[in-house]
Amino acid sequence: MPLLLSSCKDYTAFDHTAILIDEKTKLSSLGISKAVLDDAQRFFNDKVNHVYRQQYEGKTLSIVKIDSSKEEFKTLEAARKAGFGINRFFNSLKVNEASVYSVARKPKATLAFIEGIALSNYDFLKYKTKDKTEKSLATLQVDARSADKKALDEIQKLTEANFFSRTLVNEPLSFLTATQLSKEISEAGKRYGFSVQVFDKKKIEALKMGGLLAVNKGSVDPPTFTILEYKPSRKKNKKPIVLVGKGVVYDTGGLSLKPTPNGMDMMKCDMGGAAAVAGIFAAVAQLKLPVHIVGLIPATDNRPGMNAYVPGDVVEMMSGLNVEMLNADAEGRMILADALHYAKQYEPELVLDFATLTGAAKAAIGSKAAVYMGTASDAVKKAMVRSSENTYERIVEFPLWDEYGEMIKSDIADIKNIGGAEAGAITAGKFLEHFVSYPWLHFDIAGPAYLMAEDGYRGKYGTAVGVRLVVDFLKNY
Ligand code: BES
Ligand code: ZN
Ligand code: ZN
């Protein structure tokens, strides 16, 4: 359940409280009773990243001590993780309302702590008919001395956008077809305040989006191409920033069928890029950030149905380039290519694309970071890395050297949709590079988009990776 973040005068007015301190805090400054103070002092001694706990007469007090001696972004992540622990504690006790007070020296750590609590309160119970137990925590009262209302409001909105994105990923294909994805985004546009236009199959055919149509050939459900736009009257960018998201609502691998265990079984997540873009719009529009952004989401399922495209087919893409399709499972780049080409008409200042694109990216760095590469300036890359530290949605740059481009040359067409056995994340990036003519960054989120085990406040399954990263980037743009 999205947590209501409220501001209170005095945190002691509530039965359940969490206090955030750091290694320099004098416990005696907290105004806690002598007995508790002595006990807590003995407990902490010189420990950090520990939680002291008192339970009495149905009330609880948790004191969380984080280490703020390291680089700031590490402190912030420690605070978010501590927030996850506190969230789990309150929910395990079925607490409905709790309060937070912070005397941590870094004000950002306080916000990160609250963010960690808020992000951990996610539930996805739509398909449970039994054991439908929601998280109990509904309201967090934050002491006004610790954080101002504006900051709380921002966390709340960002969390709502994050949950929206996670739920899109968690929805199965039995609900979330390409058409339904477009509908969900249209409804979100009305709810949060951005405009949405959906192209149906006829329009996609008229536009000759050959990549998207080729992938869709084996499906009985039509493709969609969704355009999102947020254009405030006051904006920092002259030309739009375009966000592209891979919207493969299910990836069976097509005729190059995937095996089920640890393969096809998780492929409802293959619209994680689309979900990131939708979540970014939900956040930017709610926060009314002064940036003009356009979103492009090509969507279809990838199926081996009757007329499915076959390895060996040559596909004429929207850009006019001919692609020899040699693996039906390398479908993401086929649909992204048309979207990246479509983006040219906006003369964008910058294009960012998000895609659960390759198993190779996941194999290279696991679920802890996204792989990125692209042609944007060093300044943009640097700003993005800074945002990745601020949000701990970490990114690692891979090179787009010419030699990798050799690996996708085709004998009979312009390029082919697979490289060799090596450097799969990069050859996918090189493929996309053929369709861009503007500053561009490509994010391969195959690793972090969907987790098979819970990872703290990121949760289990859909993570909404990309949302917090790009919102931070746009805030500082
Ligand atoms: N959707 C997959 C990539 C993926 C793998 C996403 C694991 C999330 C978790 C993508 O369409 C794919 O199948 N890529 C192939 C490309 C190959 C055939 C060149 C891959 O990575 O194996
Ligand atoms: Zn695939
Ligand atoms: Zn895919």
mmCIF file of C-alpha atoms in Angstrom, residues 72-245:
data_model
loop_
_atom_site.group_PDB
_atom_site.id
_atom_site.type_symbol
_atom_site.label_atom_id
_atom_site.label_comp_id
_atom_site.label_asym_id
_atom_site.label_seq_id
_atom_site.Cartn_x
_atom_site.Cartn_y
_atom_site.Cartn_z
ATOM 1 C CA GLU A 72 27.557 10.472 0.865
ATOM 2 C CA PHE A 73 25.901 8.074 -1.577
ATOM 3 C CA LYS A 74 26.913 5.116 0.556
ATOM 4 C CA THR A 75 25.413 6.742 3.638
ATOM 5 C CA LEU A 76 22.208 7.357 1.739
ATOM 6 C CA GLU A 77 21.974 3.740 0.666
ATOM 7 C CA ALA A 78 22.633 2.589 4.241
ATOM 8 C CA ALA A 79 19.740 4.826 5.310
ATOM 9 C CA ARG A 80 17.406 3.362 2.660
ATOM 10 C CA LYS A 81 18.337 -0.145 3.739
ATOM 11 C CA ALA A 82 17.687 0.804 7.349
ATOM 12 C CA GLY A 83 14.308 2.110 6.194
ATOM 13 C CA PHE A 84 13.545 -1.294 4.729
ATOM 14 C CA GLY A 85 14.348 -2.950 8.073
ATOM 15 C CA ILE A 86 12.071 -0.551 9.918
ATOM 16 C CA ASN A 87 9.282 -1.092 7.413
ATOM 17 C CA ARG A 88 9.529 -4.832 7.892
ATOM 18 C CA PHE A 89 9.493 -4.456 11.667
ATOM 19 C CA PHE A 90 6.378 -2.255 11.717
ATOM 20 C CA ASN A 91 4.547 -4.498 9.291
ATOM 21 C CA SER A 92 5.465 -7.641 11.218
ATOM 22 C CA LEU A 93 3.762 -6.086 14.255
ATOM 23 C CA LYS A 94 0.765 -5.033 12.136
ATOM 24 C CA VAL A 95 1.433 -1.416 12.982
ATOM 25 C CA ASN A 96 -0.865 0.994 11.183
ATOM 26 C CA GLU A 97 0.713 4.300 12.104
ATOM 27 C CA ALA A 98 4.250 5.075 13.169
ATOM 28 C CA SER A 99 6.489 8.091 13.601
ATOM 29 C CA VAL A 100 9.987 8.958 12.518
ATOM 30 C CA TYR A 101 12.498 11.346 13.977
ATOM 31 C CA SER A 102 15.992 11.932 12.690
ATOM 32 C CA VAL A 103 19.050 13.644 14.053
ATOM 33 C CA ALA A 104 21.396 12.262 11.396
ATOM 34 C CA ARG A 105 23.865 14.959 10.379
ATOM 35 C CA LYS A 106 23.180 14.650 6.679
ATOM 36 C CA PRO A 107 19.649 15.891 5.888
ATOM 37 C CA LYS A 108 19.618 13.762 2.744
ATOM 38 C CA ALA A 109 20.092 10.668 4.904
ATOM 39 C CA THR A 110 16.841 11.432 6.697
ATOM 40 C CA LEU A 111 15.023 11.600 3.375
ATOM 41 C CA ALA A 112 16.704 8.420 2.172
ATOM 42 C CA PHE A 113 15.588 6.668 5.362
ATOM 43 C CA ILE A 114 11.987 7.756 4.792
ATOM 44 C CA GLU A 115 12.266 6.821 1.125
ATOM 45 C CA GLY A 116 13.493 3.359 2.131
ATOM 46 C CA ILE A 117 10.485 2.918 4.420
ATOM 47 C CA ALA A 118 8.086 4.128 1.719
ATOM 48 C CA LEU A 119 9.551 2.064 -1.136
ATOM 49 C CA SER A 120 9.368 -1.070 1.031
ATOM 50 C CA ASN A 121 5.621 -0.785 1.487
ATOM 51 C CA TYR A 122 4.762 -2.239 -1.932
ATOM 52 C CA ASP A 123 2.130 -4.977 -2.328
ATOM 53 C CA PHE A 124 0.922 -6.821 -5.418
ATOM 54 C CA LEU A 125 -2.169 -8.739 -4.296
ATOM 55 C CA LYS A 126 -4.535 -8.335 -7.246
ATOM 56 C CA TYR A 127 -4.585 -12.059 -8.015
ATOM 57 C CA LYS A 128 -4.800 -13.355 -4.439
ATOM 58 C CA THR A 129 -8.221 -14.589 -3.442
ATOM 59 C CA LYS A 130 -6.908 -16.031 -0.174
ATOM 60 C CA ASP A 131 -4.154 -14.790 2.174
ATOM 61 C CA LYS A 132 -4.685 -11.336 0.814
ATOM 62 C CA THR A 133 -2.851 -9.564 3.616
ATOM 63 C CA GLU A 134 -1.807 -6.063 2.770
ATOM 64 C CA LYS A 135 1.061 -4.387 4.537
ATOM 65 C CA SER A 136 -0.455 -2.817 7.642
ATOM 66 C CA LEU A 137 1.604 0.355 7.710
ATOM 67 C CA ALA A 138 -0.530 3.122 6.262
ATOM 68 C CA THR A 139 0.710 6.384 7.742
ATOM 69 C CA LEU A 140 4.172 7.587 8.618
ATOM 70 C CA GLN A 141 4.283 10.659 10.829
ATOM 71 C CA VAL A 142 7.539 12.479 10.261
ATOM 72 C CA ASP A 143 8.658 14.905 12.921
ATOM 73 C CA ALA A 144 8.633 18.391 11.414
ATOM 74 C CA ARG A 145 12.117 19.053 12.797
ATOM 75 C CA SER A 146 13.500 16.215 10.643
ATOM 76 C CA ALA A 147 12.055 16.899 7.169
ATOM 77 C CA ASP A 148 9.849 19.522 5.574
ATOM 78 C CA LYS A 149 6.484 18.860 3.963
ATOM 79 C CA LYS A 150 7.699 19.546 0.444
ATOM 80 C CA ALA A 151 10.371 16.868 0.704
ATOM 81 C CA LEU A 152 7.828 14.362 2.060
ATOM 82 C CA ASP A 153 5.419 15.169 -0.729
ATOM 83 C CA GLU A 154 8.157 14.544 -3.270
ATOM 84 C CA ILE A 155 9.031 11.145 -1.793
ATOM 85 C CA GLN A 156 5.373 10.226 -1.749
ATOM 86 C CA LYS A 157 4.885 11.068 -5.414
ATOM 87 C CA LEU A 158 8.078 9.366 -6.470
ATOM 88 C CA THR A 159 7.055 6.252 -4.554
ATOM 89 C CA GLU A 160 3.649 6.229 -6.201
ATOM 90 C CA ALA A 161 5.296 6.432 -9.638
ATOM 91 C CA ASN A 162 7.692 3.672 -8.641
ATOM 92 C CA PHE A 163 4.822 1.399 -7.540
ATOM 93 C CA PHE A 164 2.914 2.118 -10.751
ATOM 94 C CA SER A 165 5.945 1.009 -12.744
ATOM 95 C CA ARG A 166 6.484 -2.111 -10.623
ATOM 96 C CA THR A 167 2.870 -3.163 -10.993
ATOM 97 C CA LEU A 168 3.033 -2.852 -14.783
ATOM 98 C CA VAL A 169 5.975 -5.267 -14.743
ATOM 99 C CA ASN A 170 4.278 -7.644 -12.314
ATOM 100 C CA GLU A 171 1.077 -7.855 -14.367
ATOM 101 C CA PRO A 172 1.034 -11.037 -16.464
ATOM 102 C CA LEU A 173 0.314 -11.193 -20.183
ATOM 103 C CA SER A 174 -3.133 -12.646 -19.398
ATOM 104 C CA PHE A 175 -3.983 -9.064 -18.428
ATOM 105 C CA LEU A 176 -1.282 -6.841 -19.859
ATOM 106 C CA THR A 177 -1.383 -7.217 -23.636
ATOM 107 C CA ALA A 178 0.089 -4.436 -25.767
ATOM 108 C CA THR A 179 -3.359 -2.870 -26.026
ATOM 109 C CA GLN A 180 -3.848 -3.046 -22.264
ATOM 110 C CA LEU A 181 -0.399 -1.539 -21.650
ATOM 111 C CA SER A 182 -1.381 1.425 -23.805
ATOM 112 C CA LYS A 183 -4.649 1.735 -21.877
ATOM 113 C CA GLU A 184 -2.873 1.674 -18.535
ATOM 114 C CA ILE A 185 -0.531 4.398 -19.731
ATOM 115 C CA SER A 186 -3.456 6.479 -21.062
ATOM 116 C CA GLU A 187 -5.200 6.239 -17.707
ATOM 117 C CA ALA A 188 -2.004 7.168 -15.906
ATOM 118 C CA GLY A 189 -1.711 10.181 -18.198
ATOM 119 C CA LYS A 190 -5.129 11.392 -17.053
ATOM 120 C CA ARG A 191 -4.335 10.651 -13.419
ATOM 121 C CA TYR A 192 -0.943 12.321 -13.298
ATOM 122 C CA GLY A 193 -1.181 14.964 -15.988
ATOM 123 C CA PHE A 194 0.630 14.008 -19.186
ATOM 124 C CA SER A 195 -0.779 13.458 -22.657
ATOM 125 C CA VAL A 196 -0.938 10.070 -24.349
ATOM 126 C CA GLN A 197 -1.567 9.109 -27.958
ATOM 127 C CA VAL A 198 -1.869 5.460 -29.011
ATOM 128 C CA PHE A 199 -1.187 4.236 -32.553
ATOM 129 C CA ASP A 200 -3.048 1.047 -33.474
ATOM 130 C CA LYS A 201 -1.917 -1.607 -35.949
ATOM 131 C CA LYS A 202 -3.351 0.260 -38.956
ATOM 132 C CA LYS A 203 -1.416 3.391 -38.105
ATOM 133 C CA ILE A 204 1.731 1.347 -37.397
ATOM 134 C CA GLU A 205 1.355 -0.242 -40.838
ATOM 135 C CA ALA A 206 0.844 3.150 -42.456
ATOM 136 C CA LEU A 207 4.037 4.358 -40.798
ATOM 137 C CA LYS A 208 5.855 1.246 -42.065
ATOM 138 C CA MET A 209 7.256 0.300 -38.689
ATOM 139 C CA GLY A 210 8.715 -2.870 -40.153
ATOM 140 C CA GLY A 211 10.556 -4.041 -37.027
ATOM 141 C CA LEU A 212 7.542 -3.800 -34.760
ATOM 142 C CA LEU A 213 5.276 -5.438 -37.341
ATOM 143 C CA ALA A 214 7.745 -8.274 -37.992
ATOM 144 C CA VAL A 215 7.933 -9.178 -34.291
ATOM 145 C CA ASN A 216 4.150 -9.002 -34.064
ATOM 146 C CA LYS A 217 3.572 -11.413 -36.970
ATOM 147 C CA GLY A 218 3.513 -14.509 -34.760
ATOM 148 C CA SER A 219 0.993 -12.996 -32.379
ATOM 149 C CA VAL A 220 -2.798 -12.883 -32.457
ATOM 150 C CA ASP A 221 -2.822 -9.644 -30.443
ATOM 151 C CA PRO A 222 -2.139 -6.388 -32.296
ATOM 152 C CA PRO A 223 0.871 -4.184 -31.539
ATOM 153 C CA THR A 224 0.620 -0.651 -30.216
ATOM 154 C CA PHE A 225 2.888 2.367 -30.353
ATOM 155 C CA THR A 226 2.288 4.759 -27.488
ATOM 156 C CA ILE A 227 3.471 8.367 -27.406
ATOM 157 C CA LEU A 228 3.632 10.181 -24.079
ATOM 158 C CA GLU A 229 4.299 13.874 -23.723
ATOM 159 C CA TYR A 230 4.812 16.219 -20.816
ATOM 160 C CA LYS A 231 5.356 19.816 -21.853
ATOM 161 C CA PRO A 232 5.206 22.390 -19.062
ATOM 162 C CA SER A 233 5.129 26.075 -19.960
ATOM 163 C CA ARG A 234 8.357 26.667 -18.031
ATOM 164 C CA LYS A 235 11.005 24.267 -19.262
ATOM 165 C CA LYS A 236 14.776 24.058 -19.055
ATOM 166 C CA ASN A 237 15.321 22.275 -22.370
ATOM 167 C CA LYS A 238 14.802 23.890 -25.776
ATOM 168 C CA LYS A 239 14.242 20.619 -27.602
ATOM 169 C CA PRO A 240 12.584 17.596 -26.013
ATOM 170 C CA ILE A 241 14.294 14.778 -24.222
ATOM 171 C CA VAL A 242 12.881 11.553 -25.650
ATOM 172 C CA LEU A 243 12.526 8.408 -23.546
ATOM 173 C CA VAL A 244 12.106 5.115 -25.379
ATOM 174 C CA GLY A 245 10.998 1.911 -23.614
#
